[in-house]
Tab-separated table of C-alpha atoms in Angstrom:
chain	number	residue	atom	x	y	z
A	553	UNK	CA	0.000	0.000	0.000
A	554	UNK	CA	1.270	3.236	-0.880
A	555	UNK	CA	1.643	6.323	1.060
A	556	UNK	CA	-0.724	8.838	1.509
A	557	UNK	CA	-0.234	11.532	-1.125
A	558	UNK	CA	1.541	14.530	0.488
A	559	UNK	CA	2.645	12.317	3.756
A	560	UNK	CA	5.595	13.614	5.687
A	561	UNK	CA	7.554	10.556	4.242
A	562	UNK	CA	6.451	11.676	0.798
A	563	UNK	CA	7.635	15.513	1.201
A	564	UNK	CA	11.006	14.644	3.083
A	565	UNK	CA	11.868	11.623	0.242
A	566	UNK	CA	11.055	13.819	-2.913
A	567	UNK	CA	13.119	16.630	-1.326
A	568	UNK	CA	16.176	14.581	-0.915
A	569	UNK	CA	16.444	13.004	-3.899
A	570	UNK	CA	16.021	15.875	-5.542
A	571	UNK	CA	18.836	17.784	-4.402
A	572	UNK	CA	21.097	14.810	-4.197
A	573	UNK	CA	20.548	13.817	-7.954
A	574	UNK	CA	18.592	16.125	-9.996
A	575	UNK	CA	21.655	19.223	-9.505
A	576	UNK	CA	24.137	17.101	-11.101
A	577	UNK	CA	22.583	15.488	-13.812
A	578	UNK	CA	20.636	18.642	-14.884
A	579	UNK	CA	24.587	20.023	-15.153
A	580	UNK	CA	25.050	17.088	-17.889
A	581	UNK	CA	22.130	18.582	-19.804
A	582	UNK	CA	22.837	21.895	-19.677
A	583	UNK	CA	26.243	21.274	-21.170
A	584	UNK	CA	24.848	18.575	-23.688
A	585	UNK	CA	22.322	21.028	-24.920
A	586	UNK	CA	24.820	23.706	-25.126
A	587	UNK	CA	27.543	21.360	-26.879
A	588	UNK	CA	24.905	20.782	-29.903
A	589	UNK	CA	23.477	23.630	-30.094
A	590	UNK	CA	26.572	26.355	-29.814
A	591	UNK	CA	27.535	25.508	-33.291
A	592	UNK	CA	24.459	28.291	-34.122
A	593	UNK	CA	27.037	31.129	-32.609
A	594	UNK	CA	30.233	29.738	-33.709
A	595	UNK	CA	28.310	30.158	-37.289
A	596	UNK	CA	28.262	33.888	-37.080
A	597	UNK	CA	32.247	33.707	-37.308
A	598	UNK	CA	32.596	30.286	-38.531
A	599	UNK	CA	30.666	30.196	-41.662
A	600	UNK	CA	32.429	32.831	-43.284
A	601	UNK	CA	35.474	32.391	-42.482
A	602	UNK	CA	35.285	29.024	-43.923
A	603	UNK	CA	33.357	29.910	-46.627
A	604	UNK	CA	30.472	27.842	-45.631
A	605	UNK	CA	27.101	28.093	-47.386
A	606	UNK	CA	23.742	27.483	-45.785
A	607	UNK	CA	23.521	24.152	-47.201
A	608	UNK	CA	26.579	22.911	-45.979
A	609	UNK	CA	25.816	24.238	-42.919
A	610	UNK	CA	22.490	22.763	-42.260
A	611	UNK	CA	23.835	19.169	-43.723
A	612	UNK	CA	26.702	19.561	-40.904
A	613	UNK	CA	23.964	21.082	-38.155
A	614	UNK	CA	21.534	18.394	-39.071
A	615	UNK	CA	24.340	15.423	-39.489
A	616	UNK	CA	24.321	15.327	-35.446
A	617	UNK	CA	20.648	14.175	-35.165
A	618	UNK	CA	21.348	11.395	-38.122
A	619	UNK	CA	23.984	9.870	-35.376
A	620	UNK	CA	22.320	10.418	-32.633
A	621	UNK	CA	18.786	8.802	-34.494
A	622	UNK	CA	21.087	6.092	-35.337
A	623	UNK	CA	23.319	5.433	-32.169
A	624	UNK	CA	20.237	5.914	-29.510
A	625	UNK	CA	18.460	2.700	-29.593
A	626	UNK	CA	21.667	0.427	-29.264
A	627	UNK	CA	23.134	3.201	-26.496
A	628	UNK	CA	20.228	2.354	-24.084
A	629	UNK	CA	20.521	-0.885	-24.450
A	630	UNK	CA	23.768	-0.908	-23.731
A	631	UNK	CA	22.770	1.470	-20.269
A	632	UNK	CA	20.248	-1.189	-19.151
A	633	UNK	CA	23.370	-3.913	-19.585
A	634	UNK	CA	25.853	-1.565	-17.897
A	635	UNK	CA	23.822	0.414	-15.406
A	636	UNK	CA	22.682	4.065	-16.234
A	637	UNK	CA	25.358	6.076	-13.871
A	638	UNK	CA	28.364	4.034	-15.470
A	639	UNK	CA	26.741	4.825	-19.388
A	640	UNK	CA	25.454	8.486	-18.784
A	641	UNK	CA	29.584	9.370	-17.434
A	642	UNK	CA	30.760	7.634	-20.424
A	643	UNK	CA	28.552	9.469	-22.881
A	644	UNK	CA	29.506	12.138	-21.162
A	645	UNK	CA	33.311	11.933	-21.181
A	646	UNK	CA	33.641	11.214	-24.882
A	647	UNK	CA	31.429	14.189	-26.165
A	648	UNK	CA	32.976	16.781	-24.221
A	649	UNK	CA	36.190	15.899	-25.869
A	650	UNK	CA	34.676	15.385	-29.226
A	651	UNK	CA	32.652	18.884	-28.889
A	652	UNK	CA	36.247	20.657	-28.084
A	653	UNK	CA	37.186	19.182	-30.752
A	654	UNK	CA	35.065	21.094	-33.124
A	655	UNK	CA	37.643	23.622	-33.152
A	656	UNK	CA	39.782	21.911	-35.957
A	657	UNK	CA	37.193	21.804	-38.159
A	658	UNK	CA	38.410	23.550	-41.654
A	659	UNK	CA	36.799	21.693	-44.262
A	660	UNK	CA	32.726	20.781	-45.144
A	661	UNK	CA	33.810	17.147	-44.836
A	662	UNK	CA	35.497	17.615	-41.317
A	663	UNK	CA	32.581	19.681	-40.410
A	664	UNK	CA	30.321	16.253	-41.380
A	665	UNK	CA	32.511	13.911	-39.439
A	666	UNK	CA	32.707	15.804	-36.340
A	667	UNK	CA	28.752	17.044	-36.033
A	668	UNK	CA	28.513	12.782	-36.692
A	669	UNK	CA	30.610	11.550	-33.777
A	670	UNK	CA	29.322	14.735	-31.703
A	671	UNK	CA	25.926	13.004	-32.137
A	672	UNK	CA	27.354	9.309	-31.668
A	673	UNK	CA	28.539	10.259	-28.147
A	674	UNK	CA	25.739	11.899	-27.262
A	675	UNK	CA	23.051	9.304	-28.156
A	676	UNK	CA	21.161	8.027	-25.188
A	677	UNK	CA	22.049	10.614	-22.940
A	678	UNK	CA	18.630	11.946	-22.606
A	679	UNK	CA	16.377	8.977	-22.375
A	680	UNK	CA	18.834	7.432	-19.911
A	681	UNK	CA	18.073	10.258	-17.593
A	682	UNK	CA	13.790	9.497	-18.023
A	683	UNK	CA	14.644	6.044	-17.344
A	684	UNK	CA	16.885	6.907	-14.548
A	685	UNK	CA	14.310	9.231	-12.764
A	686	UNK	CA	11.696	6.731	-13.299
A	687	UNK	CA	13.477	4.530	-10.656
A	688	UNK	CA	13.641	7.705	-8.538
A	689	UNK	CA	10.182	9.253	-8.562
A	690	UNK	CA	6.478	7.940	-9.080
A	691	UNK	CA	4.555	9.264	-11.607
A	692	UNK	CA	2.542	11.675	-9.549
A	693	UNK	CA	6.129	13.261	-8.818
A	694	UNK	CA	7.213	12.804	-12.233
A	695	UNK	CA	6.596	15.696	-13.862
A	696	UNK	CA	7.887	18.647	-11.422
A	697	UNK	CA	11.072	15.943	-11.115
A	698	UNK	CA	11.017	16.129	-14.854
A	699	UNK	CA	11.035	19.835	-14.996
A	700	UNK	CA	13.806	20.659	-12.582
A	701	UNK	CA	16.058	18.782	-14.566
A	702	UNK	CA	14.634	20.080	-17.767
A	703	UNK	CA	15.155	23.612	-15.918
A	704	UNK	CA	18.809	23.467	-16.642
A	705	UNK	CA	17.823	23.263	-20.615
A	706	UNK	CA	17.159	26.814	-20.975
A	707	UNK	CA	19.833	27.846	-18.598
A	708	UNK	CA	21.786	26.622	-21.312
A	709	UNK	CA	20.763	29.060	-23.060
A	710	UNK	CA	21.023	31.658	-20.723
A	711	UNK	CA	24.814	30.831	-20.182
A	712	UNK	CA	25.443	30.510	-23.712
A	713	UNK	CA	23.867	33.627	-24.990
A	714	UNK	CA	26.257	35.163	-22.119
A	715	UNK	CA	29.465	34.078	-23.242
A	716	UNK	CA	29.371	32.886	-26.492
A	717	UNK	CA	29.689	36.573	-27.558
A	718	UNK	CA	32.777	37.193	-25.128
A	719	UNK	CA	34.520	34.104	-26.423
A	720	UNK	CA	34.011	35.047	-30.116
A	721	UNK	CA	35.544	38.274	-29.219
A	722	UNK	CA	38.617	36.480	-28.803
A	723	UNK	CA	39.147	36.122	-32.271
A	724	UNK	CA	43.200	36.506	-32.504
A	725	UNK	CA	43.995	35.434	-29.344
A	726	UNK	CA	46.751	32.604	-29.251
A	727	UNK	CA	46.385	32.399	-32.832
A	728	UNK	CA	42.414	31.059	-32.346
A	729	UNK	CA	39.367	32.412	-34.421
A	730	UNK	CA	36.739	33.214	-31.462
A	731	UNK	CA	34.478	30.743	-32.913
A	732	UNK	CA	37.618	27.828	-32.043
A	733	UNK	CA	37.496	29.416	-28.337
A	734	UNK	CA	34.036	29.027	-27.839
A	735	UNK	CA	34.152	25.416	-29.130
A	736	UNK	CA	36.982	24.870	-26.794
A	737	UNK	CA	35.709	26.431	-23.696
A	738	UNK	CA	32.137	25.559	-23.994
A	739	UNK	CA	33.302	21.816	-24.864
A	740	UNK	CA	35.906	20.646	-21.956
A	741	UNK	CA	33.428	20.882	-19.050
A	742	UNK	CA	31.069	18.087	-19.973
A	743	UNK	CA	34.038	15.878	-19.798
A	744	UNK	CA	34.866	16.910	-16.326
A	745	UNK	CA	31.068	16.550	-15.227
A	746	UNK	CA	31.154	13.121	-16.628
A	747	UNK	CA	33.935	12.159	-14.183
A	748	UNK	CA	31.426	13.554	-11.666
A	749	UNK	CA	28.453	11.897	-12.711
A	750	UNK	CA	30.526	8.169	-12.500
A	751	UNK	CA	31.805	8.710	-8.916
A	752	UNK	CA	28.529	11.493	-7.270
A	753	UNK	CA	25.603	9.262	-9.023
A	754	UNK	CA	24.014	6.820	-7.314
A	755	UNK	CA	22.579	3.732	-8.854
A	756	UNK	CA	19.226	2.871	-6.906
A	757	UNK	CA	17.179	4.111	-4.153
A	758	UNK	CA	18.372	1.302	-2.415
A	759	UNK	CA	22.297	1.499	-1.958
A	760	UNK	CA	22.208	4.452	-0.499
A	761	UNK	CA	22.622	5.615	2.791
A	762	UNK	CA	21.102	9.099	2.958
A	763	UNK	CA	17.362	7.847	2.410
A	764	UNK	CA	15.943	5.968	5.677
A	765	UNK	CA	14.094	2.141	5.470
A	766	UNK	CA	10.402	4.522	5.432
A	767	UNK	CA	11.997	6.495	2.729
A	768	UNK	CA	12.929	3.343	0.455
A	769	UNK	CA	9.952	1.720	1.037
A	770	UNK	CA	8.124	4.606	0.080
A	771	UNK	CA	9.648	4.515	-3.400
A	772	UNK	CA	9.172	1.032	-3.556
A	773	UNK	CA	5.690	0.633	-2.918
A	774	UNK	CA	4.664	3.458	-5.098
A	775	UNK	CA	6.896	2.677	-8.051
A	776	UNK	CA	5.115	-0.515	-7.810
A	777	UNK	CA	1.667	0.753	-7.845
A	778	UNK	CA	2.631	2.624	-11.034
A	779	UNK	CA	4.102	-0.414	-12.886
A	780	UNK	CA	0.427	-2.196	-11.927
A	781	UNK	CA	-1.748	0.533	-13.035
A	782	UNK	CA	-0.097	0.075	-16.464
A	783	UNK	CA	-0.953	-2.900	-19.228
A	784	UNK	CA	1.721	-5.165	-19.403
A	785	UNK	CA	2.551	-5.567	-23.056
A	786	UNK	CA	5.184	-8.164	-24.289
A	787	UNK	CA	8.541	-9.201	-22.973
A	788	UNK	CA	9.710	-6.135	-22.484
A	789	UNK	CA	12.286	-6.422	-25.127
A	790	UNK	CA	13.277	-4.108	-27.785
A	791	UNK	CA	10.044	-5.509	-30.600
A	792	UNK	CA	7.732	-4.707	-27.564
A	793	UNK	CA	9.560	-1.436	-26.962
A	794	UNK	CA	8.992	-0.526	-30.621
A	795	UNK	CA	5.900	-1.917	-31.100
A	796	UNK	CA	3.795	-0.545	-28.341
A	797	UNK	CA	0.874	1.387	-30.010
A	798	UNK	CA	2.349	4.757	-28.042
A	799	UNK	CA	5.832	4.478	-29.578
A	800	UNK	CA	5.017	5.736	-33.075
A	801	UNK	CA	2.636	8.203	-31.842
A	802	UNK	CA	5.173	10.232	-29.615
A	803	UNK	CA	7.716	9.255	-32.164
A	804	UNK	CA	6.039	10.903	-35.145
A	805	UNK	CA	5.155	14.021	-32.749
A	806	UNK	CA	9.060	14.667	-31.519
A	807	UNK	CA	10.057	14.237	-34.971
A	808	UNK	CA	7.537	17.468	-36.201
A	809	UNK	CA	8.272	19.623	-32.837
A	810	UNK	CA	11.882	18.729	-32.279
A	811	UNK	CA	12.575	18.832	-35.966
A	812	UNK	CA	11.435	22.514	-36.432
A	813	UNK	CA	12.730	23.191	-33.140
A	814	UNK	CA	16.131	22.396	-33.373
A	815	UNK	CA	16.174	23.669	-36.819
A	816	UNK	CA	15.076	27.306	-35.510
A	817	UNK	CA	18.103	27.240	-33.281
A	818	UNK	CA	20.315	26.159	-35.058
A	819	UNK	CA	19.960	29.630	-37.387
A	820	UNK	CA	18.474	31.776	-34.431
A	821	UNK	CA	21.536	33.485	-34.642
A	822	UNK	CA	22.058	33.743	-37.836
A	823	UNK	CA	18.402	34.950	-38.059
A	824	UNK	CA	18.975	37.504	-35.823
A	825	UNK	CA	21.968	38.853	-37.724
A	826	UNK	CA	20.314	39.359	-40.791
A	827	UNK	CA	17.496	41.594	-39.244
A	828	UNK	CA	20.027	43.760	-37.706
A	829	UNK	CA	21.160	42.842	-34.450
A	830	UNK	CA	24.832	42.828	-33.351
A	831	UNK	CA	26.869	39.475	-31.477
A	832	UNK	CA	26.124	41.549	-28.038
A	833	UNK	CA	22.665	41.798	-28.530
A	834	UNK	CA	21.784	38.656	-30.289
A	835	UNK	CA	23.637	37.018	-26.495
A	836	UNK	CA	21.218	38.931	-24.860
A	837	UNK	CA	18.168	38.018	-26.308
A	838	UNK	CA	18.957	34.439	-26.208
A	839	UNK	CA	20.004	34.571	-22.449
A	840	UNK	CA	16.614	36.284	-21.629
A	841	UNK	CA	14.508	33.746	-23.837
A	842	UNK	CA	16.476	31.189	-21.366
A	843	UNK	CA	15.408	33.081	-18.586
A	844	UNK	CA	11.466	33.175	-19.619
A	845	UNK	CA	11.894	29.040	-20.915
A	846	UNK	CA	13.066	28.122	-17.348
A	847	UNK	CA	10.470	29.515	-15.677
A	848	UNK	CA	7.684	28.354	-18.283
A	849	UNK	CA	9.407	24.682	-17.235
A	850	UNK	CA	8.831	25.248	-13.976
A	851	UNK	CA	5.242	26.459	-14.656
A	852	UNK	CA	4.569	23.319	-16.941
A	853	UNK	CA	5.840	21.017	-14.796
A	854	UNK	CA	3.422	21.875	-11.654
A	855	UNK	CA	0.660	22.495	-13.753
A	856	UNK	CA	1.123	19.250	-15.494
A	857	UNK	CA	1.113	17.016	-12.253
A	858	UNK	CA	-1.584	19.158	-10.637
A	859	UNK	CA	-3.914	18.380	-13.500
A	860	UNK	CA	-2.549	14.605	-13.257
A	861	UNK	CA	-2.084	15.006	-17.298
A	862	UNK	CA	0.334	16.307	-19.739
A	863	UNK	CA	-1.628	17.482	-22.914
A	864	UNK	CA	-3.146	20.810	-21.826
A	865	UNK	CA	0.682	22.008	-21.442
A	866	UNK	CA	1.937	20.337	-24.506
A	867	UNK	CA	-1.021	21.906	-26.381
A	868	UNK	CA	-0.508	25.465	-25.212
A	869	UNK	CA	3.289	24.993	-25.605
A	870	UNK	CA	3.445	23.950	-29.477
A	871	UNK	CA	0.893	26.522	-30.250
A	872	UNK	CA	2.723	29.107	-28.723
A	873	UNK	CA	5.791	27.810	-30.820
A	874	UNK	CA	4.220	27.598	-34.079
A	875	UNK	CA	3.090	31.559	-33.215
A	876	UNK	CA	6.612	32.244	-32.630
A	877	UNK	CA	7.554	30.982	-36.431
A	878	UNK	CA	4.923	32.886	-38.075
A	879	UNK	CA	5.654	35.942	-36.300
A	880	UNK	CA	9.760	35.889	-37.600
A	881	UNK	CA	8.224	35.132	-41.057
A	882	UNK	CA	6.497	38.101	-41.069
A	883	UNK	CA	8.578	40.354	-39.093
A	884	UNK	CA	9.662	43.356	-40.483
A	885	UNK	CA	11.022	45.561	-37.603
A	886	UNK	CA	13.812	44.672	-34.752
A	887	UNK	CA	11.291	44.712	-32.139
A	888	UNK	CA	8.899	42.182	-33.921
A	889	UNK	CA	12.133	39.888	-34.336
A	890	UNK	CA	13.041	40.625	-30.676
A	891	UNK	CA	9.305	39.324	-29.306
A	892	UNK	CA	8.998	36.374	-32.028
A	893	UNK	CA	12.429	34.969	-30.596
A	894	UNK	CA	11.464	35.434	-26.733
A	895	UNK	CA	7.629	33.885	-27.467
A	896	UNK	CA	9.691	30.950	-28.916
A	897	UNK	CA	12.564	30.723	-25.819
A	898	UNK	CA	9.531	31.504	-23.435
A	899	UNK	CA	7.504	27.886	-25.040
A	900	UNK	CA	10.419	25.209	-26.529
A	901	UNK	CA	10.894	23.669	-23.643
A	902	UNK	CA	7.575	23.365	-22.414
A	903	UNK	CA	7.191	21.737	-25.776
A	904	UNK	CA	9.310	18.988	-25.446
A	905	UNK	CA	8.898	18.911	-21.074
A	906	UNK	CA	5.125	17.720	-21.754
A	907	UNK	CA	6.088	15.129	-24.092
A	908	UNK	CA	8.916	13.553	-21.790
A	909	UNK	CA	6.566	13.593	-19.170
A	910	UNK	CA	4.400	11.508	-20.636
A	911	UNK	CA	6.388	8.735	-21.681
A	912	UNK	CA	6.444	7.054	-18.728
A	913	UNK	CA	2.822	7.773	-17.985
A	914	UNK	CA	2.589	5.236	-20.873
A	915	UNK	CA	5.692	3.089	-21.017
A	916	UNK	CA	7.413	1.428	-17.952
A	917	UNK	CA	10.321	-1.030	-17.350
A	918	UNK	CA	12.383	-1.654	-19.925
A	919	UNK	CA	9.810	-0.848	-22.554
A	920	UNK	CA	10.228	2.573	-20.857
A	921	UNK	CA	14.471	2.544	-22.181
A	922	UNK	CA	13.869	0.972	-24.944
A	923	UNK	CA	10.773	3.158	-26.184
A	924	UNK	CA	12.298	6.393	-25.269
A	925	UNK	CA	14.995	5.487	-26.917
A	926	UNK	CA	12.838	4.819	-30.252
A	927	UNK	CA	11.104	7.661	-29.669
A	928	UNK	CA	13.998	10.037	-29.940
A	929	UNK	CA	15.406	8.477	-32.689
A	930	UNK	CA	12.145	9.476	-34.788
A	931	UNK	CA	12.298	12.678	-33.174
A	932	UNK	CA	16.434	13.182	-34.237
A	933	UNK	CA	15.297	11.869	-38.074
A	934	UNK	CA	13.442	15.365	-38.220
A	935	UNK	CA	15.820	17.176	-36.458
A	936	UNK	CA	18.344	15.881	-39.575
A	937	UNK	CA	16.247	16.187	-42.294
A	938	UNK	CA	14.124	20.141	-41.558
A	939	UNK	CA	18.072	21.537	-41.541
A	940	UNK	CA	18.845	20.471	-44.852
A	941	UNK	CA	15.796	21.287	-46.337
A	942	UNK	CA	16.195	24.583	-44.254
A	943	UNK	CA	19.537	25.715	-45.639
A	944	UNK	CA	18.751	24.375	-49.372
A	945	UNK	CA	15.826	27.253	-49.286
A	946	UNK	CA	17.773	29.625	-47.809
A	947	UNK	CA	20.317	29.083	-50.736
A	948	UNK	CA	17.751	28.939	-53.724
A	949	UNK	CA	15.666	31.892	-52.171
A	950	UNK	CA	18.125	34.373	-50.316
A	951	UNK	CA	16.418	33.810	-47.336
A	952	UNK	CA	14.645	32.070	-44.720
A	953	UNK	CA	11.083	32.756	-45.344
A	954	UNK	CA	10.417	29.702	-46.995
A	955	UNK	CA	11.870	27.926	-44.294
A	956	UNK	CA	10.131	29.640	-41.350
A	957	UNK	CA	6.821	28.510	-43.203
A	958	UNK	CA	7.316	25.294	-43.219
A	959	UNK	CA	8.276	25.373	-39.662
A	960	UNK	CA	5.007	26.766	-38.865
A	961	UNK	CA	3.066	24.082	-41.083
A	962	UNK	CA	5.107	21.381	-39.329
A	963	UNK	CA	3.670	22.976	-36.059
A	964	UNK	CA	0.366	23.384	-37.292
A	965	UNK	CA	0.309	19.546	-37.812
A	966	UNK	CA	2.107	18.364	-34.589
A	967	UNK	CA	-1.054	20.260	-33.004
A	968	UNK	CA	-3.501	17.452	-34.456
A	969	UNK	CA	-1.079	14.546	-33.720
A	970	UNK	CA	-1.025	15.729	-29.822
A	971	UNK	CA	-4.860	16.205	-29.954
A	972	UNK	CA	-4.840	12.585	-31.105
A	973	UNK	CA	-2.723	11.034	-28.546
A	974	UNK	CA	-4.172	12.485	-25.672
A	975	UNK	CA	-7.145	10.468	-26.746
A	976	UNK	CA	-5.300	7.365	-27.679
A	977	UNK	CA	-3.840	7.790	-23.765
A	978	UNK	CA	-7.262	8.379	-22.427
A	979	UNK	CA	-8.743	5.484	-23.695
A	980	UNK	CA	-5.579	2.977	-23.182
A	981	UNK	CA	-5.507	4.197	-19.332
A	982	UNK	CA	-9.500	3.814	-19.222
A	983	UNK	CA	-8.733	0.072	-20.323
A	984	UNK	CA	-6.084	-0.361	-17.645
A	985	UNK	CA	-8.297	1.085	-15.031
A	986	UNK	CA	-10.965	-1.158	-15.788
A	987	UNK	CA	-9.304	-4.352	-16.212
């Protein structure tokens, strides 16, 4: 029998935990989303100097997500063989190195290879941490869990739009272009923070000694109660991982808003440039859009476990996304640019928060590793492909109009997908809770 919901036991366990774990692996993201995503500053310096069009830009932008679509199924299996704190350090360790490493890029080709093994390394390391928590905190918990960690996402942003501009006014300094110092200084510390992760994280609930025998059981008996309220489907291998009727659904979704998400940040910048604004002020604006994302997190993240569902966010979120697209497509003034690019820090994250937060509302076990894993990889296969299409209509049209549209379309359909999973999830839990 589980506790009673807002027990002293309850409130003291969730508190814990999440100070002991959530700091340190939240670090890991911010620096993961940072490492993939800095390449959009480096390109105000970068690009030219190397004589980089849009194309080969976006192909090298987008050739991350191909690896990491590829590489994220077999790197959670491999976690659930080799335990997630041992797998998250390693991913860890080898991308930091890899994303320093960005700084000898000269060529297109070398650009290819290194946005590839950037994305190699980095497979699995975000569906390792939803299976991780989901050992740590029942699903009424989930969410707000969910969100704290997620809160480091836009502080990525924050920190990035800080001192990406200071670093890429180091351009000369011990013979480095400022783009090859932000690469460099931006890169290093997720290495170091994967050394931290492998001896700070712990494994389980269990082997630890600053939760009491109350505490434990407390997680016990409620992750429990969650894994029963939940159809058991299949063996619980990969096929059933894939297979399960919810897979495909959040698969196809991620794969409309995390495609024309990632491909708006990737030229943010760049965006931002061309309507006027300067390296100083284009840091500004993305460290307030972090700012105003963290705090919609936050916001999503109690809302969504007050409710005790996850599609009134996720709704409000991607609309207020797609609104964010069609307002830069039609911008014509600084200030217009300014708002479209704050409405769109202010909602990404509560985009992709609501979806995460769901998965295991759905999926548990090791369907849970296995299907988040599957459903990133559909999500990365849009976040390759909208690039590419992205910087081939840039090239043929001398701008990114064309682009921006189709972002908003993309949005505009993601909106009918989530209206039809929230149904598909109503009536699979009505089925479980009258079974």
């Amino acid at each position: 029998m589980s506790q009673t919901v807002g027990n002293p036991v309850e409130r003291s366990t969730i508190s814990i935990i999440s100070w002991r774990i959530l700091p340190l692996i939240g670090l890991g993201y911010l620096f993961s989303l940072m490492d993939r995503v800095n390449v959009s500053f480096a390109a105000l310096q970068m690009n030219e100097e190397l004589k980089f069009s849009a194309t080969v830009y976006g192909i090298g932008a987008g050739t991350f997500y191909l690896a990491y679509a590829l590489f994220e199924i077999p790197s959670n299996m491999l976690l659930t063989r080799f335990g997630a704190r041992r797998w998250l350090a390693r991913i860890m360790v080898t991308w930091g190195i890899l994303a320093a490493g960005m700084m000898f890029v000269r060529t297109p080709t070398q650009f290819y290879i290194m946005r590839f093994l950037l994305g190699a390394a980095e497979a699995g390391f975000f569906p390792g941490v939803v299976f991780y928590l989901s050992h740590w905190f029942p699903r009424m918990q989930r969410g707000r869990a969910i969100s704290r960690f997620y809160f480091f996402g836009p502080l990525a942003s924050t920190i990035m739009g800080a001192a990406s501009p200071v670093l890429l006014n180091l351009h000369g300094h011990g013979g480095l272009s400022g783009w090859q110092w932000l690469f460099l200084v931006e890169g290093l510390p997720a290495a170091f923070v994967g050394i931290a992760i492998f001896f700070l994280l712990p494994d389980a609930p269990r082997g630890v000694r600053w939760l009491s025998e109350p505490q434990k059981d407390w997680i016990d008996s409620n992750l429990a109660a969650d894994a029963e309220r939940l159809a058991a489907h299949g063996t619980g291998g990969l096929r059933a991982a894939v297979s399960h009727p919810a897979t495909l659904r959040f698969g196809f979704l991620g794969m409309l808003t995390i495609g024309a998400m990632m491909t708006y940040t990737l030229s943010a910048p760049l965006i931002l440039k061309g309507a006027g604004f300067g390296s100083g002020a284009i840091g500004t604006l993305v460290a307030v859009g972090g700012v105003l994302g963290a705090l919609g997190m936050l916001a999503t993240g109690w809302v969504s476990d007050r409710r005790g569902e996850r599609f009134t966010t996720m709704w409000i979120s991607t609309t207020l996304m797609g609104l964010s697209f069609a307002l830069t497509a039609v911008a014509d003034s600084k200030p217009v640019f300014a708002v479209a690019y704050l409405l769109y820090g202010l909602s990404w994250g509560s985009v992709t928060l609501s979806q995460v937060s769901a998965w295991p509302d759905v999926l548990h076990g090791r369907v849970l590793a296995l299907g988040c894993a599957a459903v990133n990889t559909l999500s990365q296969i849009g976040a390759f492909l909208m690039p590419i299409g992205w910087g081939r209509a840039a090239d043929a049209t001398g701008s990114f109009d064309a682009g921006l549209i189709g972002l908003t379309v993309a949005t505009a359909i993601a909106l009918l997908m989530t209206a039809e999973l929230a149904s598909h999830v109503r009536r699979t839990q009505a089925r479980v809770a009258t079974a």
